[in-house]
């Protein structure tokens, strides 16, 4: 059984994506913020947009105390940890409304498991690596403990491997989330989405690069590029706010983003315009087909629970011949997904 973690309320969306990939969903094992599934063997590992992290070959353990759960986890993973050249540990609660209730207990459980490893597998314990210091080229095995309920945990020990898109799964970051930090100068909190996308992509705008930001107002995304020394063309009929407005490396065009064409190739396409998914997909396809940009971060916004645009978006990326791309609901995304990627060099 593989478990996929998601934001509470998006379990059905993840299940739908997994079913499209031929997986069998185990509804009785579903709890808020996670979906358990039997994947089809011999096909590409699915990478659902609404899942932030996965637990390959997960096992569900029950125990009415932290100590019992810890023993269960230890017994389940001890042989694997003993063999692993390096390993890291995530002990988390799923992303639910009342996650704070479980988070403390999950941390305790993680500590107890760590203590058992230290006591019983001394040498293996020395090979524990903090995930922040782990090498993506030689990733450690990831021991994930997800406390689904106070008396129930999912556990998985797996060495991250590349998806067809090239990204490592499971992610080395707990819950698949990375902290983007704060920016008090940003004109809006929307900057968090694009910063997360840069982290996932492993690159961000650089000094001298050209960035087109479509649907840019009030300027959060534009600011992330300006503050890194890039030049930005921001396309939006709405007003930009300081410190973006009037910036020396900014051109603001009060135009409709769907029909605007850049007069020179851009290094980046950023788009957070509020449009129906079909329009956003058309815009992205036009930009990729014309090779107007190299890297792209495009947010797709949904109304209700019709996510039919997600598989269409994936098909579009294949048609466009991207070098790599990923579609994810990021931590800061609401009922949205963000598509990020790069075209191959010209
Ligand atoms: C969610 S806001 C963008 C927030 C921005 N990324 C930030 O960080 O501050 C969406 C913007 O899209 C703009 N927009 C919607 N449709 C547009 C279109 N067809 N062309 C240009 N801008 C559009 C709206 O005016 C609005 O300012």
Tab-separated table of N, CA and C and ligand atoms in Angstrom, residues 188 190-191 193 213-222 235-238 255-258 272-275 301, ligand 1:
chain	number	residue	atom	x	y	z
A	188	UNK	N	2.283	41.594	-1.516
A	188	UNK	CA	1.177	40.697	-1.164
A	188	UNK	C	1.770	39.373	-0.721
A	190	UNK	N	1.010	36.567	-1.789
A	190	UNK	CA	1.040	35.607	-2.902
A	190	UNK	C	2.470	35.240	-3.298
A	191	UNK	N	3.443	36.052	-2.876
A	191	UNK	CA	4.840	35.746	-3.215
A	191	UNK	C	5.235	34.353	-2.740
A	193	UNK	N	3.751	31.535	-3.000
A	193	UNK	CA	3.529	30.485	-3.998
A	193	UNK	C	4.713	30.379	-4.940
A	213	UNK	N	5.604	38.714	-16.005
A	213	UNK	CA	4.671	38.333	-14.947
A	213	UNK	C	3.268	38.740	-15.393
A	214	UNK	N	2.441	37.747	-15.700
A	214	UNK	CA	1.110	38.019	-16.251
A	214	UNK	C	0.062	37.906	-15.144
A	215	UNK	N	-0.734	38.942	-14.994
A	215	UNK	CA	-1.655	39.009	-13.859
A	215	UNK	C	-0.838	39.289	-12.612
A	216	UNK	N	-0.074	40.378	-12.658
A	216	UNK	CA	0.994	40.608	-11.681
A	216	UNK	C	0.569	41.364	-10.429
A	217	UNK	N	-0.537	42.117	-10.523
A	217	UNK	CA	-0.906	43.022	-9.429
A	217	UNK	C	-1.379	42.248	-8.192
A	218	UNK	N	-1.098	42.747	-7.008
A	218	UNK	CA	-0.367	43.978	-6.666
A	218	UNK	C	1.156	43.867	-6.739
A	219	UNK	N	1.717	42.673	-7.068
A	219	UNK	CA	3.150	42.660	-7.355
A	219	UNK	C	4.012	41.702	-6.542
A	220	UNK	N	3.393	40.807	-5.811
A	220	UNK	CA	4.172	39.868	-4.982
A	220	UNK	C	5.143	39.026	-5.802
A	221	UNK	N	4.651	38.454	-6.881
A	221	UNK	CA	5.521	37.590	-7.699
A	221	UNK	C	6.591	38.435	-8.384
A	222	UNK	N	6.162	39.587	-8.922
A	222	UNK	CA	7.116	40.482	-9.580
A	222	UNK	C	8.246	40.848	-8.621
A	235	UNK	N	2.250	42.471	-16.532
A	235	UNK	CA	1.068	42.744	-17.347
A	235	UNK	C	-0.179	42.578	-16.485
A	236	UNK	N	-0.869	43.677	-16.256
A	236	UNK	CA	-2.085	43.631	-15.430
A	236	UNK	C	-2.759	44.985	-15.530
A	237	UNK	N	-4.103	44.993	-15.646
A	237	UNK	CA	-4.814	46.280	-15.681
A	237	UNK	C	-4.904	46.883	-14.290
A	238	UNK	N	-4.682	46.072	-13.283
A	238	UNK	CA	-4.780	46.574	-11.905
A	238	UNK	C	-3.461	47.212	-11.479
A	255	UNK	N	-2.474	45.827	-19.755
A	255	UNK	CA	-3.013	45.110	-20.916
A	255	UNK	C	-3.615	43.787	-20.492
A	256	UNK	N	-4.291	43.162	-21.473
A	256	UNK	CA	-4.845	41.832	-21.241
A	256	UNK	C	-3.734	40.805	-21.470
A	257	UNK	N	-3.462	40.008	-20.480
A	257	UNK	CA	-2.346	39.061	-20.548
A	257	UNK	C	-2.561	37.959	-21.579
A	258	UNK	N	-3.828	37.646	-21.883
A	258	UNK	CA	-4.060	36.506	-22.785
A	258	UNK	C	-3.661	36.830	-24.222
A	272	UNK	N	-0.064	34.348	-12.574
A	272	UNK	CA	-0.957	34.096	-11.438
A	272	UNK	C	-2.292	34.785	-11.712
A	273	UNK	N	-2.596	34.974	-12.995
A	273	UNK	CA	-3.825	35.685	-13.365
A	273	UNK	C	-5.048	34.848	-12.996
A	274	UNK	N	-6.074	35.531	-12.516
A	274	UNK	CA	-7.304	34.811	-12.172
A	274	UNK	C	-8.106	34.617	-13.450
A	275	UNK	N	-8.091	33.398	-13.950
A	275	UNK	CA	-8.801	33.070	-15.186
A	275	UNK	C	-9.342	31.652	-15.040
A	301	UNK	N	-6.274	28.124	-11.316
A	301	UNK	CA	-7.259	28.314	-10.249
A	301	UNK	C	-8.565	27.599	-10.580
B	1	LIG	C1	-4.191	36.672	-7.670
B	1	LIG	S1	-3.871	38.223	-8.408
B	1	LIG	C2	-2.135	38.134	-8.691
B	1	LIG	C3	-1.320	38.316	-7.464
B	1	LIG	C4	0.151	38.488	-7.756
B	1	LIG	N1	0.750	37.254	-8.264
B	1	LIG	C5	0.922	38.923	-6.527
B	1	LIG	O1	1.794	38.195	-6.091
B	1	LIG	O2	0.674	40.009	-6.017
B	1	LIG	C6	-4.570	38.019	-9.997
B	1	LIG	C7	-4.401	39.195	-10.939
B	1	LIG	O3	-4.735	38.743	-12.241
B	1	LIG	C8	-5.189	39.877	-12.961
B	1	LIG	N2	-5.832	39.394	-14.184
B	1	LIG	C9	-6.922	38.627	-14.320
B	1	LIG	N3	-7.169	38.400	-15.621
B	1	LIG	C10	-6.205	39.051	-16.314
B	1	LIG	C11	-5.911	39.207	-17.694
B	1	LIG	N4	-6.671	38.638	-18.628
B	1	LIG	N5	-4.827	39.941	-18.041
B	1	LIG	C12	-4.060	40.521	-17.097
B	1	LIG	N6	-4.291	40.397	-15.786
B	1	LIG	C13	-5.348	39.679	-15.408
B	1	LIG	C14	-6.070	40.597	-11.970
B	1	LIG	O4	-6.202	41.950	-12.336
B	1	LIG	C15	-5.307	40.385	-10.661
B	1	LIG	O5	-4.507	41.510	-10.363
